[in-house]
Amino acid sequence: MVGFLTAASVLALSGPASAASTLGGAAAAKGRYFGAAVAAGHLGESPYAATLDTEFNAVTPENEMKWDAVERSRNSFTFGSADQIVGHAQGKGMKIRGHTLVWHSQLPGWVSGLNASDLRSAMNNHITKVMQHYQGKIYAWDVVNEAFQDGNSGARRSSPFQDKLGDGFIEEAFRTARAADPNAKLCYNDYNTDGQNAKSNAVYNMVKDFKARGVPIDCVGFQSHFNSQSPVPGDYQQNLQRFAALGVDVQITELDIEGSGSAQADNYRRVTQACLAVSRCTGITVWGIPDKYSWRASGTPLLFDDNYGKKPAYSAVLAALGGSGDGGGGGRTCTVSYAETQRWGDRFNGQVTVRAGNSAISGWTVTVTVRSAQSVSTTWNGSPSWDSSGKVMTMRPNGNGNLGAGATTSFGFTVMANGDWSAPTIGSCTAS
Ligand code: G3I
C-alpha cells in the first residue's frame, strides 16, 4: 500500500497535471512550443532566468544573432552573447529559433558598401558560417527577415540585398541555408503579414512559387506585433491556414500586444486559439518576458509585469492552451510593486504593494531577495519565512490575505544596508 501511494504521487508530480500549469508545459501537451525572445544581458537577473526556465520551452535571441552582433567586420565572427543564450537553452532542453541571417536592419556599414559580387559572397559566407557554428542546435532559422514593403504595393523593400542582387536574393539565401545546415527548418519572417493584405499576399505568392519550383523553405514566421493601430486581424487564423495549406509550417514569432487587463487578455487568447486551430502552427514566441524589457515597454505588451507578476493575458494564454488556467490560482492573480519609503544612515524601509487581479483572492505569496551585504531586521503586515541563505524572504499574509478584485494591501520591512543601498528583488505574486 505504501509502495502504491509513492508511485501514484510521483506520477502526479511529473505527469500532465503539473506540466499544464506553465505555458511551455501546456503548449507541449498540444504538440507545440511556447517561447520567448531573450536578451543575454538579462540572464543574470534571477527572476528573469527563473521565469524563463519555468514558463518557456523555446527561446529566440532578441538581438545577439543579428549581423551586427556576430559579424561586425568582414569574416570575423563573434558569437559570445549568442552562445550564452544557446548554452542556457540547451541546458534546459529548450528549442532555439535563430534570428536572423539576412535583414536590412542591424546590418554593419561594411555590408552596404559592397559591390554586387562582393555582397553576394558576403551574404552566402555569413549564412554559411553562422549556421555551421550552430549546426544541429537550431530548430528553425529566420533566413530572411522583412523583405517586403509595408503598404498596399506588395513590392520588395529597398535594401542592399534587394537593390544590388535583385529579387533572386531570397531564393539564393534559402538555397545557401539548406546546404549549410540541412536539419534546421528554414523560415521567411515578417510583420504586418498577420491578416490577408497586399503584403501577406506577396509573401504568399513567393512561398507558393518556392514550393512549386523546389526552392527550400519550411516555414513562415508571423511576427504579430499588435496595438490599437494594428490590431489582431479578424482573418488571422484563415491567413495562417492558407499559408499552411501551401505545405509550410507557420509560427508566431514575435508576439506582443499593447494594452492591459481583459482587453489585452482577449487578444492574446485569440492569437493562441488561432495557432491551436491550425495543425501546422508549431509554436508561439512572445517578444520578451517582463514588460520592462520590451522594445516598446510603454505599451506594456507582454505576459509578465515589471515584477514578473502574471498578467491577465498570461492566464488567458495558459487557459487557451488547456493549462490549469491560472498557474494554480483558480482564475486568481495578483501583481506587486515596490517602493523605498524611508532611509536612515544605516538602513531603509521598503514597502511592497500587492494588488489582486480581475478576481477576488484569499491569499498571496511574494518573495523578497536582498543583496548579499544586506539583511532584513524587521517586517510588518506579513508573515515571513526565510531560506537557508537568510537573503530570500517568502512573505505571506498576516490577516490581510482577502482582497477584492483590484484591491491592494501592503507589507513592509527594514533592510540594514551595510553599504549596499540597492533595492531588493521582488519576485512575482502568486495568488490563491
Ligand atoms: O547594445 C547597444 C548598447 O551598447 C547601446 O548603448 C544602446 C544605445 O542605443 O543600444 C544598444 O543596442 C540596441 C539593441 O536593441 C540592444 O538593446 C539598439 O540601439 C536597438 O536599436 C535594438 O533594438 C532592437 C530592434 O529589434 C532593432 O531593430 C530591439 O531590442 C529588438 O527587440 C527589435 O526586434 C525586432 C526583430 O528583430 C525583428 N522584428 C521587429 C522587432 C521589433 O522591432
Short mmCIF file of C-alpha atoms and ligand atoms in Angstrom, two decimals:
data_model
loop_
_atom_site.label_atom_id
_atom_site.label_comp_id
_atom_site.label_asym_id
_atom_site.label_seq_id
_atom_site.Cartn_x
_atom_site.Cartn_y
_atom_site.Cartn_z
CA MET A 1 0.00 0.00 0.00
CA VAL A 2 2.79 2.38 0.89
CA GLY A 3 4.56 1.49 -2.40
CA PHE A 4 1.40 2.14 -4.36
CA LEU A 5 0.90 5.57 -2.81
CA THR A 6 4.50 6.54 -3.51
CA ALA A 7 4.25 5.58 -7.18
CA ALA A 8 0.97 7.44 -7.52
CA SER A 9 2.35 10.62 -6.04
CA VAL A 10 5.40 10.51 -8.35
CA LEU A 11 3.05 10.21 -11.31
CA ALA A 12 1.00 13.13 -10.07
CA LEU A 13 4.13 15.28 -9.82
CA SER A 14 5.63 14.51 -13.20
CA GLY A 15 2.52 13.88 -15.29
CA PRO A 16 0.46 16.21 -17.44
CA ALA A 17 -1.32 17.77 -14.44
CA SER A 18 1.85 19.54 -13.32
CA ALA A 19 3.15 20.14 -16.87
CA ALA A 20 0.00 22.02 -17.79
CA SER A 21 0.48 24.72 -15.18
CA THR A 22 3.12 26.52 -17.28
CA LEU A 23 3.00 27.98 -20.78
CA GLY A 24 5.65 25.62 -22.12
CA GLY A 25 4.14 22.58 -20.44
CA ALA A 26 0.64 23.34 -21.66
CA ALA A 27 1.89 24.06 -25.20
CA ALA A 28 3.89 20.82 -25.19
CA ALA A 29 0.75 18.90 -24.27
CA LYS A 30 -0.70 20.32 -27.52
CA GLY A 31 2.40 19.32 -29.52
CA ARG A 32 3.71 22.89 -29.67
CA TYR A 33 6.37 25.10 -28.12
CA PHE A 34 5.91 28.35 -26.25
CA GLY A 35 8.98 30.57 -26.49
CA ALA A 36 10.29 33.98 -25.52
CA ALA A 37 12.78 36.40 -27.03
CA VAL A 38 15.71 36.53 -24.64
CA ALA A 39 18.50 39.07 -24.13
CA ALA A 40 21.79 37.63 -22.90
CA GLY A 41 22.30 40.68 -20.68
CA HIS A 42 19.28 39.79 -18.53
CA LEU A 43 20.09 36.12 -17.89
CA GLY A 44 21.97 37.06 -14.71
CA GLU A 45 18.82 38.54 -13.17
CA SER A 46 17.45 35.67 -11.14
CA PRO A 47 13.68 36.25 -11.54
CA TYR A 48 14.25 36.70 -15.30
CA ALA A 49 16.06 33.38 -15.62
CA ALA A 50 13.62 31.69 -13.24
CA THR A 51 10.60 32.85 -15.24
CA LEU A 52 12.26 31.80 -18.50
CA ASP A 53 13.17 28.38 -17.16
CA THR A 54 9.81 27.73 -15.52
CA GLU A 55 7.42 29.01 -18.15
CA PHE A 56 9.05 28.64 -21.57
CA ASN A 57 10.36 25.75 -23.63
CA ALA A 58 11.82 27.75 -26.53
CA VAL A 59 13.94 30.87 -26.97
CA THR A 60 14.86 33.36 -29.69
CA PRO A 61 17.91 35.57 -29.10
CA GLU A 62 16.42 39.07 -29.38
CA ASN A 63 19.50 40.78 -30.90
CA GLU A 64 22.51 38.52 -30.32
CA MET A 65 22.44 36.57 -33.61
CA LYS A 66 21.90 39.59 -35.85
CA TRP A 67 24.56 40.51 -38.41
CA ASP A 68 25.90 43.49 -36.44
CA ALA A 69 26.32 41.27 -33.38
CA VAL A 70 28.05 38.28 -34.98
CA GLU A 71 29.99 39.70 -37.96
CA ARG A 72 30.79 43.30 -37.17
CA SER A 73 33.76 43.22 -39.52
CA ARG A 74 34.04 41.09 -42.61
CA ASN A 75 34.56 37.38 -42.00
CA SER A 76 35.41 37.93 -38.33
CA PHE A 77 32.77 36.26 -36.19
CA THR A 78 31.94 36.85 -32.50
CA PHE A 79 29.38 34.50 -31.03
CA GLY A 80 29.83 35.15 -27.30
CA SER A 81 26.42 36.57 -26.36
CA ALA A 82 24.52 34.31 -28.73
CA ASP A 83 26.40 31.28 -27.40
CA GLN A 84 25.39 32.28 -23.88
CA ILE A 85 21.71 32.08 -24.79
CA VAL A 86 22.13 28.89 -26.81
CA GLY A 87 24.02 27.25 -23.92
CA HIS A 88 21.35 28.26 -21.43
CA ALA A 89 18.54 26.99 -23.65
CA GLN A 90 20.28 23.72 -24.43
CA GLY A 91 20.89 23.12 -20.74
CA LYS A 92 17.13 23.35 -20.19
CA GLY A 93 16.16 21.31 -23.26
CA MET A 94 14.53 24.30 -24.96
CA LYS A 95 14.05 24.73 -28.70
CA ILE A 96 16.03 27.59 -30.24
CA ARG A 97 14.88 29.84 -33.09
CA GLY A 98 17.75 31.52 -34.92
CA HIS A 99 17.08 35.18 -35.68
CA THR A 100 18.08 36.38 -38.26
CA LEU A 101 20.50 35.84 -41.15
CA VAL A 102 19.59 38.34 -43.89
CA TRP A 103 17.89 41.58 -42.83
CA HIS A 104 18.22 45.21 -43.90
CA SER A 105 18.39 46.40 -40.26
CA GLN A 106 21.16 45.96 -37.69
CA LEU A 107 23.45 45.48 -40.66
CA PRO A 108 27.03 46.74 -40.31
CA GLY A 109 28.07 49.58 -42.60
CA TRP A 110 30.67 47.50 -44.42
CA VAL A 111 27.94 45.26 -45.89
CA SER A 112 26.04 48.12 -47.52
CA GLY A 113 29.28 49.44 -49.01
CA LEU A 114 30.00 46.27 -51.05
CA ASN A 115 29.51 45.91 -54.79
CA ALA A 116 27.08 43.26 -56.04
CA SER A 117 29.51 40.41 -56.43
CA ASP A 118 31.17 41.02 -53.05
CA LEU A 119 27.78 41.39 -51.41
CA ARG A 120 26.66 38.04 -52.85
CA SER A 121 29.69 36.26 -51.46
CA ALA A 122 29.45 38.10 -48.13
CA MET A 123 25.79 37.11 -47.77
CA ASN A 124 26.46 33.48 -48.55
CA ASN A 125 29.53 33.42 -46.31
CA HIS A 126 27.53 34.96 -43.44
CA ILE A 127 24.71 32.44 -43.76
CA THR A 128 27.11 29.51 -44.03
CA LYS A 129 29.43 30.46 -41.15
CA VAL A 130 26.67 31.37 -38.71
CA MET A 131 24.55 28.30 -39.47
CA GLN A 132 27.54 25.97 -39.32
CA HIS A 133 28.55 27.40 -35.95
CA TYR A 134 25.14 26.40 -34.59
CA GLN A 135 24.66 23.26 -36.70
CA GLY A 136 22.33 20.77 -35.04
CA LYS A 137 21.30 23.24 -32.32
CA ILE A 138 18.72 25.40 -34.06
CA TYR A 139 15.11 24.32 -34.57
CA ALA A 140 14.29 26.99 -37.14
CA TRP A 141 16.17 29.92 -38.70
CA ASP A 142 14.66 33.19 -39.86
CA VAL A 143 16.74 33.06 -43.04
CA VAL A 144 15.32 36.27 -44.49
CA ASN A 145 13.52 38.91 -42.43
CA GLU A 146 11.19 41.71 -43.51
CA ALA A 147 11.99 41.80 -47.23
CA PHE A 148 8.65 43.25 -48.32
CA GLN A 149 7.40 46.84 -48.13
CA ASP A 150 4.54 47.98 -45.96
CA GLY A 151 1.54 49.49 -47.67
CA ASN A 152 -0.51 48.09 -50.49
CA SER A 153 2.04 47.61 -53.22
CA GLY A 154 3.23 44.13 -52.30
CA ALA A 155 6.65 45.27 -53.56
CA ARG A 156 10.02 44.34 -52.18
CA ARG A 157 11.63 46.63 -49.62
CA SER A 158 14.71 48.51 -50.69
CA SER A 159 17.83 47.10 -49.02
CA PRO A 160 21.43 46.48 -50.07
CA PHE A 161 20.43 42.88 -50.92
CA GLN A 162 17.34 43.82 -52.92
CA ASP A 163 18.94 46.79 -54.63
CA LYS A 164 22.17 45.05 -55.69
CA LEU A 165 21.18 41.39 -56.07
CA GLY A 166 17.57 41.78 -57.21
CA ASP A 167 14.55 39.60 -56.38
CA GLY A 168 16.64 36.42 -56.53
CA PHE A 169 18.47 37.18 -53.27
CA ILE A 170 15.82 35.50 -51.12
CA GLU A 171 15.93 32.27 -53.13
CA GLU A 172 19.72 32.30 -53.05
CA ALA A 173 19.74 32.83 -49.28
CA PHE A 174 17.41 29.86 -48.73
CA ARG A 175 19.44 27.57 -51.01
CA THR A 176 22.65 28.53 -49.21
CA ALA A 177 20.97 27.97 -45.84
CA ARG A 178 19.78 24.48 -46.75
CA ALA A 179 23.31 23.49 -47.71
CA ALA A 180 24.78 24.97 -44.50
CA ASP A 181 22.50 23.08 -42.05
CA PRO A 182 20.15 20.60 -43.71
CA ASN A 183 18.43 19.84 -40.37
CA ALA A 184 17.26 23.33 -39.45
CA LYS A 185 13.85 24.48 -40.61
CA LEU A 186 14.18 27.49 -42.88
CA CYS A 187 11.67 30.33 -42.37
CA TYR A 188 10.73 33.59 -44.01
CA ASN A 189 9.70 36.07 -41.25
CA ASP A 190 7.79 39.36 -41.49
CA TYR A 191 5.37 41.78 -39.78
CA ASN A 192 2.04 43.23 -40.95
CA THR A 193 1.52 39.94 -42.75
CA ASP A 194 -0.76 38.65 -39.98
CA GLY A 195 -4.00 39.14 -41.91
CA GLN A 196 -4.73 38.92 -45.62
CA ASN A 197 -3.45 42.10 -47.26
CA ALA A 198 -1.21 43.17 -50.14
CA LYS A 199 1.96 42.43 -48.17
CA SER A 200 0.92 38.98 -46.98
CA ASN A 201 -0.39 38.20 -50.48
CA ALA A 202 3.06 38.99 -51.87
CA VAL A 203 4.73 36.71 -49.31
CA TYR A 204 2.13 34.03 -50.03
CA ASN A 205 2.87 34.20 -53.76
CA MET A 206 6.60 33.94 -53.10
CA VAL A 207 6.17 30.85 -50.89
CA LYS A 208 3.83 29.26 -53.44
CA ASP A 209 6.40 29.86 -56.16
CA PHE A 210 9.22 28.45 -53.98
CA LYS A 211 7.22 25.30 -53.26
CA ALA A 212 6.36 24.89 -56.95
CA ARG A 213 10.00 25.22 -58.03
CA GLY A 214 11.55 23.25 -55.20
CA VAL A 215 13.30 26.21 -53.53
CA PRO A 216 13.89 25.05 -49.94
CA ILE A 217 11.51 26.73 -47.47
CA ASP A 218 9.92 25.04 -44.44
CA CYS A 219 8.13 27.73 -42.50
CA VAL A 220 6.75 31.24 -42.42
CA GLY A 221 7.01 33.40 -39.31
CA PHE A 222 4.25 35.88 -38.47
CA GLN A 223 5.73 38.43 -36.09
CA SER A 224 2.37 39.57 -34.70
CA HIS A 225 3.28 42.91 -33.11
CA PHE A 226 -0.14 44.33 -32.28
CA ASN A 227 -1.53 47.56 -30.84
CA SER A 228 -4.62 49.69 -31.32
CA GLN A 229 -3.39 50.97 -34.72
CA SER A 230 -2.52 47.45 -35.77
CA PRO A 231 -4.97 45.11 -34.01
CA VAL A 232 -5.21 41.34 -34.30
CA PRO A 233 -6.87 40.95 -37.72
CA GLY A 234 -10.26 39.27 -37.99
CA ASP A 235 -8.87 36.81 -40.53
CA TYR A 236 -5.74 35.94 -38.55
CA GLN A 237 -6.49 32.22 -38.37
CA GLN A 238 -7.55 31.99 -42.03
CA ASN A 239 -4.33 33.71 -43.03
CA LEU A 240 -2.20 31.23 -41.06
CA GLN A 241 -4.26 28.42 -42.56
CA ARG A 242 -3.78 29.50 -46.18
CA PHE A 243 0.00 29.54 -45.73
CA ALA A 244 -0.08 26.13 -44.01
CA ALA A 245 -2.04 24.82 -46.98
CA LEU A 246 0.96 25.63 -49.19
CA GLY A 247 2.90 22.94 -47.32
CA VAL A 248 4.92 25.01 -44.84
CA ASP A 249 4.81 25.23 -41.06
CA VAL A 250 3.63 28.51 -39.62
CA GLN A 251 4.94 30.04 -36.41
CA ILE A 252 4.02 33.11 -34.39
CA THR A 253 7.45 34.53 -33.92
CA GLU A 254 7.44 37.89 -32.09
CA LEU A 255 4.08 38.19 -30.40
CA ASP A 256 3.34 41.24 -28.28
CA ILE A 257 0.06 43.11 -27.88
CA GLU A 258 -0.03 46.57 -26.34
CA GLY A 259 -2.72 47.21 -23.71
CA SER A 260 -3.70 45.82 -20.35
CA GLY A 261 -6.36 43.92 -18.44
CA SER A 262 -9.09 41.91 -20.06
CA ALA A 263 -8.86 43.58 -23.50
CA GLN A 264 -5.22 42.57 -23.81
CA ALA A 265 -6.03 39.12 -22.42
CA ASP A 266 -8.80 38.61 -25.02
CA ASN A 267 -6.42 39.43 -27.85
CA TYR A 268 -3.76 37.06 -26.54
CA ARG A 269 -6.43 34.36 -26.21
CA ARG A 270 -7.49 34.82 -29.85
CA VAL A 271 -3.94 34.53 -31.12
CA THR A 272 -3.33 31.40 -29.07
CA GLN A 273 -6.59 29.81 -30.21
CA ALA A 274 -5.77 30.60 -33.84
CA CYS A 275 -2.43 28.81 -33.60
CA LEU A 276 -4.03 25.79 -31.94
CA ALA A 277 -6.68 25.66 -34.66
CA VAL A 278 -4.06 25.37 -37.42
CA SER A 279 -2.36 22.00 -37.24
CA ARG A 280 0.84 23.27 -38.89
CA CYS A 281 1.19 26.15 -36.43
CA THR A 282 4.06 24.66 -34.48
CA GLY A 283 4.56 27.28 -31.77
CA ILE A 284 4.30 30.77 -30.40
CA THR A 285 7.12 33.07 -29.29
CA VAL A 286 6.45 36.22 -27.27
CA TRP A 287 8.88 39.10 -27.87
CA GLY A 288 10.21 39.37 -24.32
CA ILE A 289 9.39 38.27 -20.76
CA PRO A 290 8.55 41.22 -18.44
CA ASP A 291 7.06 44.42 -19.85
CA LYS A 292 10.02 46.47 -18.65
CA TYR A 293 12.37 44.78 -21.17
CA SER A 294 10.06 45.05 -24.16
CA TRP A 295 11.31 47.01 -27.20
CA ARG A 296 8.14 49.07 -26.60
CA ALA A 297 7.90 48.89 -22.83
CA SER A 298 5.50 51.83 -22.51
CA GLY A 299 2.83 49.76 -24.25
CA THR A 300 3.06 47.01 -21.56
CA PRO A 301 2.67 44.40 -24.33
CA LEU A 302 3.89 41.20 -22.65
CA LEU A 303 2.58 38.45 -20.35
CA PHE A 304 4.53 39.41 -17.20
CA ASP A 305 4.56 42.78 -15.49
CA ASP A 306 7.73 44.60 -14.43
CA ASN A 307 7.95 42.48 -11.26
CA TYR A 308 7.39 39.21 -13.13
CA GLY A 309 3.79 39.05 -11.92
CA LYS A 310 1.49 37.08 -14.22
CA LYS A 311 -0.90 39.41 -16.03
CA PRO A 312 -4.48 38.54 -17.04
CA ALA A 313 -3.04 37.94 -20.53
CA TYR A 314 -0.87 35.17 -19.07
CA SER A 315 -3.88 33.43 -17.56
CA ALA A 316 -5.78 33.77 -20.84
CA VAL A 317 -2.95 32.17 -22.84
CA LEU A 318 -2.48 29.37 -20.33
CA ALA A 319 -6.20 28.63 -20.29
CA ALA A 320 -6.38 28.71 -24.10
CA LEU A 321 -3.51 26.19 -24.21
CA GLY A 322 -5.58 23.90 -21.99
CA GLY A 323 -3.44 24.59 -18.94
CA SER A 324 -4.78 24.99 -15.45
CA GLY A 325 -5.92 28.47 -16.40
CA ASP A 326 -4.12 30.49 -13.78
CA GLY A 327 -0.94 28.79 -12.71
CA GLY A 328 -2.83 27.17 -9.83
CA GLY A 329 -4.86 30.08 -8.52
CA GLY A 330 -8.33 29.26 -9.85
CA GLY A 331 -8.61 32.43 -12.01
CA ARG A 332 -6.99 34.45 -9.23
CA THR A 333 -3.97 36.60 -9.96
CA CYS A 334 -2.07 39.34 -8.21
CA THR A 335 0.70 41.79 -9.04
CA VAL A 336 3.24 43.61 -6.90
CA SER A 337 5.02 46.94 -6.85
CA TYR A 338 7.85 48.14 -4.64
CA ALA A 339 8.84 51.50 -3.14
CA GLU A 340 11.52 52.62 -0.72
CA THR A 341 9.60 54.68 1.85
CA GLN A 342 12.27 55.91 4.29
CA ARG A 343 16.05 55.97 4.66
CA TRP A 344 18.43 56.49 7.61
CA GLY A 345 22.24 56.45 7.80
CA ASP A 346 22.43 52.67 8.08
CA ARG A 347 19.10 51.29 6.85
CA PHE A 348 15.99 51.83 4.72
CA ASN A 349 12.36 50.78 4.75
CA GLY A 350 10.85 49.02 1.75
CA GLN A 351 7.16 48.59 1.02
CA VAL A 352 5.59 46.03 -1.32
CA THR A 353 2.05 46.65 -2.50
CA VAL A 354 0.06 43.58 -3.52
CA ARG A 355 -2.83 44.12 -5.91
CA ALA A 356 -5.45 41.48 -6.74
CA GLY A 357 -6.16 40.91 -10.44
CA ASN A 358 -9.59 40.66 -12.01
CA SER A 359 -10.92 38.24 -9.36
CA ALA A 360 -11.00 38.38 -5.59
CA ILE A 361 -8.18 36.47 -3.88
CA SER A 362 -7.90 34.89 -0.44
CA GLY A 363 -4.13 34.68 -0.18
CA TRP A 364 -0.87 35.79 -1.80
CA THR A 365 2.80 34.85 -1.72
CA VAL A 366 5.67 37.16 -2.68
CA THR A 367 9.41 36.61 -2.40
CA VAL A 368 11.81 39.42 -1.48
CA THR A 369 15.53 38.87 -2.12
CA VAL A 370 18.06 41.24 -0.55
CA ARG A 371 21.71 41.70 -1.61
CA SER A 372 24.47 39.68 -0.04
CA ALA A 373 25.67 42.57 2.17
CA GLN A 374 22.15 43.39 3.34
CA SER A 375 19.92 41.87 6.00
CA VAL A 376 16.29 42.37 6.97
CA SER A 377 15.94 43.49 10.59
CA THR A 378 12.17 43.67 10.92
CA THR A 379 8.96 43.19 8.93
CA TRP A 380 5.31 44.23 9.32
CA ASN A 381 1.88 43.40 7.86
CA GLY A 382 3.05 39.99 6.66
CA SER A 383 4.14 36.60 7.84
CA PRO A 384 7.70 35.90 6.65
CA SER A 385 9.67 32.69 6.23
CA TRP A 386 13.32 32.51 5.24
CA ASP A 387 15.51 30.33 3.06
CA SER A 388 18.81 28.96 4.38
CA SER A 389 20.87 31.86 2.93
CA GLY A 390 18.86 34.32 5.02
CA LYS A 391 18.59 36.56 1.95
CA VAL A 392 15.31 35.28 0.46
CA MET A 393 12.17 36.06 2.41
CA THR A 394 8.86 34.49 1.39
CA MET A 395 6.07 36.74 2.59
CA ARG A 396 2.51 35.56 3.13
CA PRO A 397 -0.50 37.42 4.58
CA ASN A 398 -0.88 38.21 8.23
CA GLY A 399 -4.65 38.73 8.30
CA ASN A 400 -4.54 40.69 5.02
CA GLY A 401 -4.96 37.85 2.51
CA ASN A 402 -8.53 38.56 1.40
CA LEU A 403 -8.60 41.18 -1.35
CA GLY A 404 -11.44 42.06 -3.68
CA ALA A 405 -10.75 42.31 -7.43
CA GLY A 406 -8.26 45.13 -7.96
CA ALA A 407 -7.89 45.81 -4.21
CA THR A 408 -4.48 46.31 -2.60
CA THR A 409 -2.66 45.66 0.63
CA SER A 410 0.97 46.19 1.52
CA PHE A 411 3.69 44.80 3.72
CA GLY A 412 6.96 46.35 4.75
CA PHE A 413 10.44 45.62 6.05
CA THR A 414 13.61 47.33 7.21
CA VAL A 415 16.84 46.49 5.37
CA MET A 416 20.21 47.03 7.06
CA ALA A 417 22.19 48.33 4.08
CA ASN A 418 25.78 47.53 5.14
CA GLY A 419 26.91 49.83 2.34
CA ASP A 420 24.63 48.43 -0.38
CA TRP A 421 21.60 50.63 -0.98
CA SER A 422 20.23 48.61 -3.92
CA ALA A 423 16.54 47.84 -3.91
CA PRO A 424 15.66 44.23 -3.16
CA THR A 425 14.41 41.98 -5.95
CA ILE A 426 10.69 41.39 -5.63
CA GLY A 427 9.51 38.10 -7.15
CA SER A 428 6.18 37.60 -8.89
CA CYS A 429 3.00 37.41 -6.84
CA THR A 430 1.17 34.08 -6.59
CA ALA A 431 -2.49 34.29 -5.63
CA SER A 432 -4.72 31.68 -4.04
O1 G3I B 1 23.59 47.27 -27.38
C1 G3I B 1 23.54 48.67 -27.61
C2 G3I B 1 24.16 49.43 -26.47
O2 G3I B 1 25.53 49.12 -26.41
C3 G3I B 1 23.95 50.93 -26.71
O3 G3I B 1 24.43 51.65 -25.62
C4 G3I B 1 22.48 51.23 -26.88
C5 G3I B 1 22.22 52.72 -27.18
O4 G3I B 1 21.17 52.90 -28.07
O5 G3I B 1 21.98 50.46 -27.95
C6 G3I B 1 22.10 49.07 -27.75
O6 G3I B 1 21.58 48.42 -28.87
C7 G3I B 1 20.17 48.40 -29.01
C8 G3I B 1 19.73 46.96 -29.11
O7 G3I B 1 18.35 46.89 -29.35
C9 G3I B 1 20.04 46.16 -27.86
O8 G3I B 1 19.36 46.68 -26.77
C10 G3I B 1 19.79 49.14 -30.26
O9 G3I B 1 20.09 50.52 -30.10
C11 G3I B 1 18.33 48.97 -30.55
O10 G3I B 1 18.03 49.53 -31.83
C12 G3I B 1 17.99 47.49 -30.58
O11 G3I B 1 16.60 47.37 -30.77
C13 G3I B 1 16.16 46.10 -31.23
C14 G3I B 1 15.49 46.24 -32.57
O12 G3I B 1 15.00 44.98 -32.98
C15 G3I B 1 16.46 46.76 -33.62
O13 G3I B 1 15.84 46.86 -34.86
C16 G3I B 1 15.19 45.55 -30.21
O14 G3I B 1 15.88 45.28 -28.98
C17 G3I B 1 14.56 44.27 -30.75
O15 G3I B 1 13.51 43.88 -29.89
C18 G3I B 1 14.00 44.51 -32.13
O16 G3I B 1 13.47 43.30 -32.61
C19 G3I B 1 12.87 43.34 -33.91
C20 G3I B 1 13.11 42.00 -34.57
O17 G3I B 1 14.49 41.72 -34.59
C21 G3I B 1 12.54 41.98 -35.99
N1 G3I B 1 11.15 42.35 -35.99
C22 G3I B 1 10.81 43.58 -35.29
C23 G3I B 1 11.35 43.56 -33.87
C24 G3I B 1 10.92 44.80 -33.09
O18 G3I B 1 11.47 45.95 -33.64
#
